[in-house]
CSV table of C-alpha atoms and ligand atoms in Angstrom, one decimal:
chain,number,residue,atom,x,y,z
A,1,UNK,CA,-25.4,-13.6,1.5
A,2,UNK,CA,-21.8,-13.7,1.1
A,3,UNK,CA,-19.2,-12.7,3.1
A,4,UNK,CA,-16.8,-9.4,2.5
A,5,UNK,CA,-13.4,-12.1,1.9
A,6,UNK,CA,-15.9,-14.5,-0.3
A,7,UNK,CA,-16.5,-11.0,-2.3
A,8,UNK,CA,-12.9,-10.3,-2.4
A,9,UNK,CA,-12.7,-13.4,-3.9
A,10,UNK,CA,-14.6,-13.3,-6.6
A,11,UNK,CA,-13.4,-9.5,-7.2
A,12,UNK,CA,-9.8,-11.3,-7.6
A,13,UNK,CA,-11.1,-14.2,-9.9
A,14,UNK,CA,-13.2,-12.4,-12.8
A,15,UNK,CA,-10.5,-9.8,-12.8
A,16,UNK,CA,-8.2,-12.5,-13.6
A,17,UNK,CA,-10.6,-14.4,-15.7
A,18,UNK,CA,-10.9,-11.1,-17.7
A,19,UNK,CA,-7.2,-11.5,-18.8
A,20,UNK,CA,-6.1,-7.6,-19.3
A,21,UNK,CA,-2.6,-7.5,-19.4
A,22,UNK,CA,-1.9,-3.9,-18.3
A,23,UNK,CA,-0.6,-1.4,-21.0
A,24,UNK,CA,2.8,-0.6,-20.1
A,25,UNK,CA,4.4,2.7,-20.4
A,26,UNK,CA,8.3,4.3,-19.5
A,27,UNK,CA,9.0,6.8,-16.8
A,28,UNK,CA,11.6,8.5,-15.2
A,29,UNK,CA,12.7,7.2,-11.8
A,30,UNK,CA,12.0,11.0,-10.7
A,31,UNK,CA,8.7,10.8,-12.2
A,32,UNK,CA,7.8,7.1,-10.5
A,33,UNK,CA,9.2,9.1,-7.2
A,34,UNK,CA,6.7,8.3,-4.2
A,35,UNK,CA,4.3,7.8,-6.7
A,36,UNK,CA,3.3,3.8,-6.0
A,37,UNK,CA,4.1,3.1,-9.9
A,38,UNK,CA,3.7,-0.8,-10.4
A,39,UNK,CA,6.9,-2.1,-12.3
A,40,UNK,CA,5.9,-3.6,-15.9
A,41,UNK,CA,9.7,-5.7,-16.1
A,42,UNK,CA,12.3,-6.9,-13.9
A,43,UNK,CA,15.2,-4.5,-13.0
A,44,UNK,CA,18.2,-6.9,-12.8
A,45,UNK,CA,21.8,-5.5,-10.9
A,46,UNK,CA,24.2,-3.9,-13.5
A,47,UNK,CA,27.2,-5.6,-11.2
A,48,UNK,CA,27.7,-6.9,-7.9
A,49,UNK,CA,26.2,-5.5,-4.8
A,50,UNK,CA,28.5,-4.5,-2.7
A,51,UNK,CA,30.6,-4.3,-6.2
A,52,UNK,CA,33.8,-5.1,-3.8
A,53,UNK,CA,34.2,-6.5,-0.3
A,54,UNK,CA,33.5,-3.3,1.5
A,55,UNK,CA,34.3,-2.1,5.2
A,56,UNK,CA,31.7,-1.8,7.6
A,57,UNK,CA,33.2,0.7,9.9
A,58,UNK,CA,35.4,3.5,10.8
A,59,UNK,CA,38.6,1.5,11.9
A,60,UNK,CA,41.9,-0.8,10.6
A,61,UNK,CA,41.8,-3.4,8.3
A,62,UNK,CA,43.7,-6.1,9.4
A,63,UNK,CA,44.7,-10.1,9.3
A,64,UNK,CA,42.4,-11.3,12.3
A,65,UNK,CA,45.4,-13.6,14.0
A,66,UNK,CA,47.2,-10.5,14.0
A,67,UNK,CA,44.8,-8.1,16.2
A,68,UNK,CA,44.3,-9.6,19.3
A,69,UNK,CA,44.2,-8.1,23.1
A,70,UNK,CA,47.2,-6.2,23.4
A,71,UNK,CA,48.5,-6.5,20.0
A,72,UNK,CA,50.6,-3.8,18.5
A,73,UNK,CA,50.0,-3.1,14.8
A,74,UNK,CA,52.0,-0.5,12.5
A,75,UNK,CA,49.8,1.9,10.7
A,76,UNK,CA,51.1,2.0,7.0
A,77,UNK,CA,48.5,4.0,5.8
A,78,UNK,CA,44.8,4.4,5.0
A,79,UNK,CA,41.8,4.1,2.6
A,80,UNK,CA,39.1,6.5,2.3
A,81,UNK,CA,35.5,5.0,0.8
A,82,UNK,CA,36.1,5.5,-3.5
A,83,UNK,CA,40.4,4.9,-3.1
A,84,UNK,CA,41.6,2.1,-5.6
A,85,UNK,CA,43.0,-0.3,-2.3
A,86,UNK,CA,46.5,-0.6,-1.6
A,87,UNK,CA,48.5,-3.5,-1.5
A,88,UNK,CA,48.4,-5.1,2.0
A,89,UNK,CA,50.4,-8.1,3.5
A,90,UNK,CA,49.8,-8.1,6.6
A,91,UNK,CA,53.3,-9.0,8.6
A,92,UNK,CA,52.4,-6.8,11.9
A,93,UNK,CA,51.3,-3.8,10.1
A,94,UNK,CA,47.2,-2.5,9.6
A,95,UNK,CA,45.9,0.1,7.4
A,96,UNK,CA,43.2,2.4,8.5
A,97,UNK,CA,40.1,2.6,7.0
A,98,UNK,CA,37.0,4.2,6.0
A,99,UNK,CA,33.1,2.8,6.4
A,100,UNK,CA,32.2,2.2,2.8
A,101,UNK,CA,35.8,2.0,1.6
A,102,UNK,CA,37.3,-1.6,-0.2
A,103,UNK,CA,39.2,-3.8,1.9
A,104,UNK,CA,42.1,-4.9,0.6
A,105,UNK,CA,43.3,-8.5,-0.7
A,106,UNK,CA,45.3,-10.1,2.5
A,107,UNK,CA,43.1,-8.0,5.0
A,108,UNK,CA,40.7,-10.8,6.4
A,109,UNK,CA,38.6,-8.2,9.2
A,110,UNK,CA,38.0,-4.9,10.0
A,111,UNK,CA,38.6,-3.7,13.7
A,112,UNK,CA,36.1,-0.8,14.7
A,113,UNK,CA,38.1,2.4,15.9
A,114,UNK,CA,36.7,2.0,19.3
A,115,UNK,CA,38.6,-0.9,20.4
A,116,UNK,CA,41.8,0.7,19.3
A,117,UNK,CA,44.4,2.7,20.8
A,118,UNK,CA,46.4,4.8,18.6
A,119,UNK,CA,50.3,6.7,19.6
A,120,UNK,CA,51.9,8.3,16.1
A,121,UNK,CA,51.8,4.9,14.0
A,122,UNK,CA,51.3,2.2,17.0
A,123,UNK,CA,47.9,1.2,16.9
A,124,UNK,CA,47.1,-1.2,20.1
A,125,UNK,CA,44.2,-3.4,19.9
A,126,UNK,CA,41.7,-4.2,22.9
A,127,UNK,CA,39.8,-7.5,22.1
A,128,UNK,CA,40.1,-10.6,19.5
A,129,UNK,CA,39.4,-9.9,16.1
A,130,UNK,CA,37.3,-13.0,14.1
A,131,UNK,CA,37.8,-13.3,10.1
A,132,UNK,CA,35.6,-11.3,8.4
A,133,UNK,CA,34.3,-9.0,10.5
A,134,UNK,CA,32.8,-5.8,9.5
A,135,UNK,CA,34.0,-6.6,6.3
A,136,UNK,CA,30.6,-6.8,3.6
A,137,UNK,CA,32.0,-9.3,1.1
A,138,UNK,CA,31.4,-8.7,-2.8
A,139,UNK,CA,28.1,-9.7,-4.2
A,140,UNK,CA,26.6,-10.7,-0.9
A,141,UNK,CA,23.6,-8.5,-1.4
A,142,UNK,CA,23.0,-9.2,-5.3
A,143,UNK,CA,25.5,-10.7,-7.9
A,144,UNK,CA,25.8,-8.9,-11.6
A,145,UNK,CA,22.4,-9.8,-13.6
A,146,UNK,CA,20.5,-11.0,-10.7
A,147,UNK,CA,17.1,-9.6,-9.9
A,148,UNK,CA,16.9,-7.0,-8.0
A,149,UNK,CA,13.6,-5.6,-8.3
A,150,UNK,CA,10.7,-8.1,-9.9
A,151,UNK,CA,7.7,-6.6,-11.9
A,152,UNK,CA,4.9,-6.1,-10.2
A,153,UNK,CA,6.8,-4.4,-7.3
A,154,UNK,CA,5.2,-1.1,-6.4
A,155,UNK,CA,7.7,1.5,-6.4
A,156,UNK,CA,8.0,2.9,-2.8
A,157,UNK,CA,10.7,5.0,-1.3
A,158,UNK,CA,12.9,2.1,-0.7
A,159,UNK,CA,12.2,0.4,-4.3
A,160,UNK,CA,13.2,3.8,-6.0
A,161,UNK,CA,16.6,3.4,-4.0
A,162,UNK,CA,17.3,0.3,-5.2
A,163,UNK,CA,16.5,1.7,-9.0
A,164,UNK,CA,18.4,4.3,-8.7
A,165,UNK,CA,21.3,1.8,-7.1
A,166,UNK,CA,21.7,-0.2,-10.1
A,167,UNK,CA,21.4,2.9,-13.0
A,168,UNK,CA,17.7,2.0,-13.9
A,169,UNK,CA,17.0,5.9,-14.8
A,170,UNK,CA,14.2,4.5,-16.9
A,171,UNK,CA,11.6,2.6,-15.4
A,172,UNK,CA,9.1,0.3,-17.4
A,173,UNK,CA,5.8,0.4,-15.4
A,174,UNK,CA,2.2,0.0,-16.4
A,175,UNK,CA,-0.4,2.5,-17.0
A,176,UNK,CA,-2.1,3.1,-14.1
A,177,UNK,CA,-5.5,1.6,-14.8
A,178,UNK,CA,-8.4,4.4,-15.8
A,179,UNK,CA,-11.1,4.6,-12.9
A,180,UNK,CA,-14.8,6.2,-14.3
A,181,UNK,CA,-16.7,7.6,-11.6
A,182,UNK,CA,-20.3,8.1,-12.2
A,183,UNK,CA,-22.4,8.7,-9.5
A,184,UNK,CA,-26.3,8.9,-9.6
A,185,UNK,CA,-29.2,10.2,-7.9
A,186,UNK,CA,-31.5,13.1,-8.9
A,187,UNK,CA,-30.9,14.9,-5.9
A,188,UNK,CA,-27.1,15.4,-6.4
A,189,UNK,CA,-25.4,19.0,-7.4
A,190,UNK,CA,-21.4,19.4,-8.3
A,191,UNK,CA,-20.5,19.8,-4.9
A,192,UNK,CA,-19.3,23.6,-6.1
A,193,UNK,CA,-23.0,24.7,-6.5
A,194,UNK,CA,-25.8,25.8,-4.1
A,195,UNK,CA,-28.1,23.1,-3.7
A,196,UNK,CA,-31.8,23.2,-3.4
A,197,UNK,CA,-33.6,22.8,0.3
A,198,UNK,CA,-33.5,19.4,-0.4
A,199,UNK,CA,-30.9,18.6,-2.4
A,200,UNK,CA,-27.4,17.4,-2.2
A,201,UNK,CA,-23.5,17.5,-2.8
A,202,UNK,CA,-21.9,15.5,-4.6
A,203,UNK,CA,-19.2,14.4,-2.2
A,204,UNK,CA,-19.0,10.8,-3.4
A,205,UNK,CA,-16.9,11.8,-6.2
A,206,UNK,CA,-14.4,13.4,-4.8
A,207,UNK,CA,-13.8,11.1,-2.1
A,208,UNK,CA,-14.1,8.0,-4.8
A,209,UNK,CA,-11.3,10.2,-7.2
A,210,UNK,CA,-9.2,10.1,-3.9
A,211,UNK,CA,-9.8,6.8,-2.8
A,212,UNK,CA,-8.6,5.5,-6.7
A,213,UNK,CA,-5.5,8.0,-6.8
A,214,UNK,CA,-4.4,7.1,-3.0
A,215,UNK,CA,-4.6,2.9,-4.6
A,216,UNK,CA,-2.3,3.3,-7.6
A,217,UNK,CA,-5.3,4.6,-10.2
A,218,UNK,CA,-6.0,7.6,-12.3
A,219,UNK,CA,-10.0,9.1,-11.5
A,220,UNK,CA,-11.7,9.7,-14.8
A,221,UNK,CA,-14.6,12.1,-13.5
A,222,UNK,CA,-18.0,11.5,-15.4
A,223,UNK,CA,-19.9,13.8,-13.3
A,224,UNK,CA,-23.4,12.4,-12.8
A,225,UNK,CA,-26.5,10.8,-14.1
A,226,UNK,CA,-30.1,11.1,-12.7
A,227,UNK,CA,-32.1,8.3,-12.1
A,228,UNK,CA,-33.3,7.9,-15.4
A,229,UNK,CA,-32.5,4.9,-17.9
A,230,UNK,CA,-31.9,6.6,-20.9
A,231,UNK,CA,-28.8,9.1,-18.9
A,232,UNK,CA,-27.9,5.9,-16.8
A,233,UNK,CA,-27.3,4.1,-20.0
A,234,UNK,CA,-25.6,7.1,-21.9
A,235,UNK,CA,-22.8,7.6,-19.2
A,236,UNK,CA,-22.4,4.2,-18.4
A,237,UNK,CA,-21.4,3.6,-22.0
A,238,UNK,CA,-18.6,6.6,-21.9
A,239,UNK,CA,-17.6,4.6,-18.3
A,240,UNK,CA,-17.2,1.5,-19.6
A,241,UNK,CA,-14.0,2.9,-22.6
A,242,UNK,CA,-12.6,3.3,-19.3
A,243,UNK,CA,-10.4,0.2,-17.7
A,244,UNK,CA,-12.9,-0.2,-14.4
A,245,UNK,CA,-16.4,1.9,-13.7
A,246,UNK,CA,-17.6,3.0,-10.4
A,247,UNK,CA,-21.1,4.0,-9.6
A,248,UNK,CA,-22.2,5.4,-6.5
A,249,UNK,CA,-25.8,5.1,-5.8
A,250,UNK,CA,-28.8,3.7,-7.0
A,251,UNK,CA,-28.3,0.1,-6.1
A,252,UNK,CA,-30.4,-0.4,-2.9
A,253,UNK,CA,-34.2,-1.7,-3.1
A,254,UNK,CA,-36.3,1.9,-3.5
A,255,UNK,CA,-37.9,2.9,-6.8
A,256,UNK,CA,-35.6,4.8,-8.2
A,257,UNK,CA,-32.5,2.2,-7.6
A,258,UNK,CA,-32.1,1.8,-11.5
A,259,UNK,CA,-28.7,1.4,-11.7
A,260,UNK,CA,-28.3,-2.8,-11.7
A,261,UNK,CA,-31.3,-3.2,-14.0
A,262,UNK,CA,-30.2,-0.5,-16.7
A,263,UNK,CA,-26.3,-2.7,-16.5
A,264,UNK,CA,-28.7,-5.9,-17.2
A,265,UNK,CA,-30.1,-4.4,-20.1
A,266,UNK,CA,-26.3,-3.4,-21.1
A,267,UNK,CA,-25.5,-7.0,-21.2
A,268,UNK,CA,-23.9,-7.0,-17.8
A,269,UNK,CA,-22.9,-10.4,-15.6
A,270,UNK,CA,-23.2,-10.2,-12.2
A,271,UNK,CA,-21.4,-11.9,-9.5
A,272,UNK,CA,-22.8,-10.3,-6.3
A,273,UNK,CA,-25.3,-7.5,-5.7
A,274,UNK,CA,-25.4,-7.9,-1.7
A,275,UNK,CA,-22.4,-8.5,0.8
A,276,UNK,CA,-22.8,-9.2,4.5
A,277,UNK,CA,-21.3,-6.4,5.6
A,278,UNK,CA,-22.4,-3.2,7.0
A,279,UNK,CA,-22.3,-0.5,5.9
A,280,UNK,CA,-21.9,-0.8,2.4
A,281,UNK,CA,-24.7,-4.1,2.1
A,282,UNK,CA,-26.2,-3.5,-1.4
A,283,UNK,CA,-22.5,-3.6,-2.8
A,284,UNK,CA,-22.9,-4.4,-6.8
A,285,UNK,CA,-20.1,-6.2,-8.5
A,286,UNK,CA,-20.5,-6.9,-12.2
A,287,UNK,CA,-18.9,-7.4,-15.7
A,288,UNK,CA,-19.7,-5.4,-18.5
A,289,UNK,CA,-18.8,-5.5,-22.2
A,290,UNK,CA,-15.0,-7.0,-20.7
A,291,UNK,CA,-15.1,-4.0,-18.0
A,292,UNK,CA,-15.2,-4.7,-14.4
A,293,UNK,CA,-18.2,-2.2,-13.1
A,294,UNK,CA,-18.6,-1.2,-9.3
A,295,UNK,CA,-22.0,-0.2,-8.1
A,296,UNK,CA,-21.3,1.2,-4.3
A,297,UNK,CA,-24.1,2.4,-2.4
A,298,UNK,CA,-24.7,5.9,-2.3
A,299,UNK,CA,-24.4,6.5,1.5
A,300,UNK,CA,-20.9,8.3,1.4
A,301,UNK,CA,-19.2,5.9,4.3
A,302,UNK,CA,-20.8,3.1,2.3
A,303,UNK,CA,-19.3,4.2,-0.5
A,304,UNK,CA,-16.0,4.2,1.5
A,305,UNK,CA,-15.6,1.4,2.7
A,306,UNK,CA,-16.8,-0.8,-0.2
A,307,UNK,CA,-14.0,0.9,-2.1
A,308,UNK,CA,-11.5,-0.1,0.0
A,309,UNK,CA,-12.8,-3.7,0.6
A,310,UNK,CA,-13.7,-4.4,-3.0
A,311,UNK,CA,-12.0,-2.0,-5.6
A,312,UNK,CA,-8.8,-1.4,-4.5
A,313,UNK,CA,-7.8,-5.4,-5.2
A,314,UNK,CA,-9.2,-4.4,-8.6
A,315,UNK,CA,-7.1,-2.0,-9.3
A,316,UNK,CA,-4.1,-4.0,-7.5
A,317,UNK,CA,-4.6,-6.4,-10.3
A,318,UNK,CA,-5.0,-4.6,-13.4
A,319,UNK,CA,-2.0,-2.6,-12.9
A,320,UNK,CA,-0.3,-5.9,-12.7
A,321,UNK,CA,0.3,-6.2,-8.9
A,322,UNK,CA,-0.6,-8.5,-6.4
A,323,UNK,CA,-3.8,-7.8,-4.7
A,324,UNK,CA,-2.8,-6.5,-1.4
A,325,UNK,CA,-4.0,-8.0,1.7
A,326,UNK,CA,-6.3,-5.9,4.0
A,327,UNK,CA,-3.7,-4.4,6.5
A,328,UNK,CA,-5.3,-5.5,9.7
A,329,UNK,CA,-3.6,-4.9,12.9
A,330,UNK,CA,-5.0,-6.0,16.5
A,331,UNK,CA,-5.7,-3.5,19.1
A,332,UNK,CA,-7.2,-3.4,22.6
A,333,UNK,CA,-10.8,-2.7,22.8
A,334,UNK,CA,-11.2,0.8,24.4
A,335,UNK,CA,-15.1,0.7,25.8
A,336,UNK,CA,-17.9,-1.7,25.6
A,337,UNK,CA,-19.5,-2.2,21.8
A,338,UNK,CA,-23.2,-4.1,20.6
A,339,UNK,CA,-23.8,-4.3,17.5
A,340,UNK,CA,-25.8,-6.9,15.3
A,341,UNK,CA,-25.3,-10.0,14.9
A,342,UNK,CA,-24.8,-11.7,11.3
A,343,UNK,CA,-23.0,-8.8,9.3
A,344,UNK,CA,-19.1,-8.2,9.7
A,345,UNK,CA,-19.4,-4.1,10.8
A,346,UNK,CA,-16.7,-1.7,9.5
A,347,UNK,CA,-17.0,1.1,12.0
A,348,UNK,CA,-15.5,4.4,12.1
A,349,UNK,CA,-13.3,4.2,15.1
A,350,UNK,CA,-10.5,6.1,16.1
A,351,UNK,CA,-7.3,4.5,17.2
A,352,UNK,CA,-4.6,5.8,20.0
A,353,UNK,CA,-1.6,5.4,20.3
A,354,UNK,CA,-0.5,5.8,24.7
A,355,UNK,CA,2.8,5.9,25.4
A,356,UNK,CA,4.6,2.5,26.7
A,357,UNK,CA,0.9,1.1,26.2
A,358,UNK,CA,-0.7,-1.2,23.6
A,359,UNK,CA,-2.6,1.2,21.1
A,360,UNK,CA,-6.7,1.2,21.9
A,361,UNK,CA,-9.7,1.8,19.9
A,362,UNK,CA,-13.0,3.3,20.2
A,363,UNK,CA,-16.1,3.3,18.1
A,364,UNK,CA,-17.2,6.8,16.9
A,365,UNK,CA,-20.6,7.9,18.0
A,366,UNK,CA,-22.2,8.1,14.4
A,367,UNK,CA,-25.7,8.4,12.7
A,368,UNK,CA,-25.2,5.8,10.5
A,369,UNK,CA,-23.5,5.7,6.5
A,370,UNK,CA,-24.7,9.1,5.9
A,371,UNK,CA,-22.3,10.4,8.8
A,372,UNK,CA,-19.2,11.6,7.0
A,373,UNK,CA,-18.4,13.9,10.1
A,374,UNK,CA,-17.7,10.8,12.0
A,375,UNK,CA,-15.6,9.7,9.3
A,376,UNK,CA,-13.9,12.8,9.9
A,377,UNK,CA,-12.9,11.5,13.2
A,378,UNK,CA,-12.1,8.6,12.4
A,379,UNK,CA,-8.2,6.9,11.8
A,380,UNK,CA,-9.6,3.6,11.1
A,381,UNK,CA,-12.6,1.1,10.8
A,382,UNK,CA,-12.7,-1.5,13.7
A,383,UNK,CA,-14.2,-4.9,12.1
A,384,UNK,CA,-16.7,-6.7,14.1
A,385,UNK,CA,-16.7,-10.1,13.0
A,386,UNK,CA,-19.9,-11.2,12.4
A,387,UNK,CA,-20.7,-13.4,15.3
A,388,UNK,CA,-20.1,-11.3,17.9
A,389,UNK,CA,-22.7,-9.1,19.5
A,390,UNK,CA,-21.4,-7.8,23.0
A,391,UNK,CA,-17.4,-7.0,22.6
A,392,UNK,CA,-16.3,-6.4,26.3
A,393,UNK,CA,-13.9,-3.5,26.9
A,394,UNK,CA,-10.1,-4.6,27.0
A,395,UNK,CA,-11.0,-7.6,24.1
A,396,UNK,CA,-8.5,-7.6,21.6
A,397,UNK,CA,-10.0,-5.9,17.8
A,398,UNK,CA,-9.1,-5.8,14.2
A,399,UNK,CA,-8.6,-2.5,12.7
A,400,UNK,CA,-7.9,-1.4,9.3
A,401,UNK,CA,-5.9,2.1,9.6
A,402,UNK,CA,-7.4,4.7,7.3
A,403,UNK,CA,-4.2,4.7,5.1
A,404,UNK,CA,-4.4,7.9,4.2
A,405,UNK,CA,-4.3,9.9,7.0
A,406,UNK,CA,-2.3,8.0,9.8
B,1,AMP,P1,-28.6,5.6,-2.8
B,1,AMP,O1,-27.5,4.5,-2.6
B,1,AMP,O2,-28.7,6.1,-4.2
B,1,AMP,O3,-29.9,5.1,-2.3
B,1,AMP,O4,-28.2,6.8,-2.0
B,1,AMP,C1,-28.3,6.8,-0.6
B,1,AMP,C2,-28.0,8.1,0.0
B,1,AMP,O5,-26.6,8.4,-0.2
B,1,AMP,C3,-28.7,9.3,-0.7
B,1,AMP,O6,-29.9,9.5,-0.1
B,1,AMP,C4,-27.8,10.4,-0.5
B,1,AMP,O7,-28.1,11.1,0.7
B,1,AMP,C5,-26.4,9.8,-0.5
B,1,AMP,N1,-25.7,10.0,-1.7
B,1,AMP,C6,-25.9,9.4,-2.9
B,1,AMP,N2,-25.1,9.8,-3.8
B,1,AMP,C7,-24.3,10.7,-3.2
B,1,AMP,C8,-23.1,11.5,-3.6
B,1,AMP,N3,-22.7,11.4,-4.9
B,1,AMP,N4,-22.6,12.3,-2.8
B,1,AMP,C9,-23.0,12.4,-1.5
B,1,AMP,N5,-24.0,11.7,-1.0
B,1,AMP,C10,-24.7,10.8,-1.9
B,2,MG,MG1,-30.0,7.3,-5.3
């Protein structure tokens, strides 16, 4: 069986081999706010950045050998960040200055208020001043037509800043890539009716339409099929107009488990129908008429975690990004753990955070991939590599935070 990185793999190359350049369209830098749009082009700076040498601090501009330990300098006026600079020669006089505001041409430093002494015009200074500092020179952070922001860059908090630095009011980014979500099983209701004694909600399809929004996608809900062929077939058709399909369910061993061989019949290619991890084991990856199609098992934390390990990258790469590494972080063991050997375990675990103390983690008690209470409780999966069996309290672990709530 392969591993979960040997599926990632895989995920990574057939999405490439399948060559979908994403569709691109324009949006507002208010719109692409905080929303993790992927940039379709290259934002380059409209000038230079700082656009003039720029003072880092409240103070007096100066020429360095002139401000040294008990210097006196005349004050013969001063700059507030946005003035046009005034001409300055030096010749035992300083001009006082702004943080933001232009130096001027024949100032050389900037000496921070604090090691100044001020009586009417006298300004005394306290310590040696070097050339150039707290002075930001011109163009030191991006000169006029450089590139500022490359495509592909996902437009976070800090990226919007740098948009809205250089004028780019209108951003060219790609579609976010269409997600269907089918799930399957002939005991599932919409999660907004009663269900029978012994049937079930349909949970998987919220938490899969979540899982695609909170990675950069936009959910297309197909509801879902039974385990019949003819239905299976029907609404995996109207999934696959769609950029990527997910199906929840039907792909373990029982009877019913239809869902691989009716995507066979469809003409589908797979590339793995079994990952060594648990949960989330029967994990289905296949192409379909050009469409990548998902089949995650039906057990709700299965479904989970196979998301995160093997469709986010998907939908990292058709939107034109690069497929983001899993964020693993190392943290102190907080009590004993067994598992099995042989499969790398994701486990709902919850993570803490002591003050002045290396954070710790502890598997949640759970009943298995059914459990979504436990996933409730949990801020992270800890991953138990696959040779371990008895993980002594204190070891060190990787976790991958649950992204969207911590
Ligand atoms: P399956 O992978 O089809 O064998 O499903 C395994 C188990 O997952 C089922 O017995 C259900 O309890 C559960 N399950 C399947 N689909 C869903 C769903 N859409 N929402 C919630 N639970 C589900
Ligand atoms: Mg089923």
């Amino acid at each position: 069986m392969i591993t979960y990185e040997q599926a990632r793999s895989i995920v990574a190359e057939q999405i490439g081999n399948l060559h979908a350049a994403p569709a691109t369209e324009t949006v507002s830098l208010s719109e692409a706010s905080g929303s993790g749009r992927i940039l379709a082009r290259d934002i380059t700076a409209d000038r230079d950045y700082p656009p003039f040498d720029r003072s880092a601090r409240d103070g007096y501009a100066v020429r360095a050998a002139e401000a040294f330990a008990g210097s006196t300098l005349v004050c013969s006026g001063e700059i507030k960040a946005g003035d046009v600079p005034p001409a300055f020669s030096g010749h035992g006089t300083c001009l006082q200055i702004m943080t933001g505001a232009p130096v001027p041409r024949g100032a050389d430093a900037v000496v921070m208020i604090e090691y100044t002494q001020r009586d009417g015009n006298a300004v005394q200074f306290s310590r040696t001043t070097e050339v150039a500092q707290n002075v930001i020179p011109q163009a030191c952070e991006a000169k006029h037509g450089q590139i500022v922001l490359r495509a592909g860059s996902r437009m976070g908090y800090a990226e919007i800043a740098q948009a809205a630095q250089v004028g780019a009011a209108q951003l060219t980014c790609a579609r976010p890539p269409r997600v269907a979500i089918l799930s399957t099983g002939d005991e599932i209701v919409p999660y907004a009716q009663t269900p029978g004694p012994f049937q079930i909600r349909n949970s998987n399809a919220v938490s899969l339409a979540a899982q695609v929004r909170a990675a950069g996608g936009t959910p297309v809900l197909l509801g879902h099929a039974v385990d019949r062929e003819a239905e299976l077939q029907e609404k995996i058709s109207l999934g696959l107009r769609e950029d990527i399909l997910l199906l929840s369910g039907g792909v373990s061993m029982g009877k019913y488990d239809l869902v691989e061989s009716v995507l066979r019949e469809m003409g589908a290619k797979f590339f793995f129908d079994a990952v060594a991890i648990r949960p989330g084991k029967p994990a289905v990856f296949a192409t379909c008429q050009g469409k990548p199609v998902f089949g995650l098992p039906g057990n709700p934390v299965s479904t989970m975690v196979t998301f995160e390990l093997f469709v986010a990258p998907a939908i990292d790469l058709l939107s034109g990004a690069p497929m983001r590494p899993l964020p693993f972080v190392e943290v102190i063991l907080g009590e004993d753990l067994r598992e099995k050997r042989g499969m790398t375990h994701f486990l709902p675990a919850h993570v803490e955070w002591p003050a002045n103390a290396v954070a710790k983690v502890r598997a949640l008690r759970w009943q298995g991939s059914g459990d979504i209470g436990a996933m409730v409780q949990a801020n992270c999966f800890l991953v138990v590599a696959p040779e371990l069996e008895h993980v002594p309290a204190g070891t060190r672990m990787p976790i991958i935070l649950r992204r969207d709530v911590v």
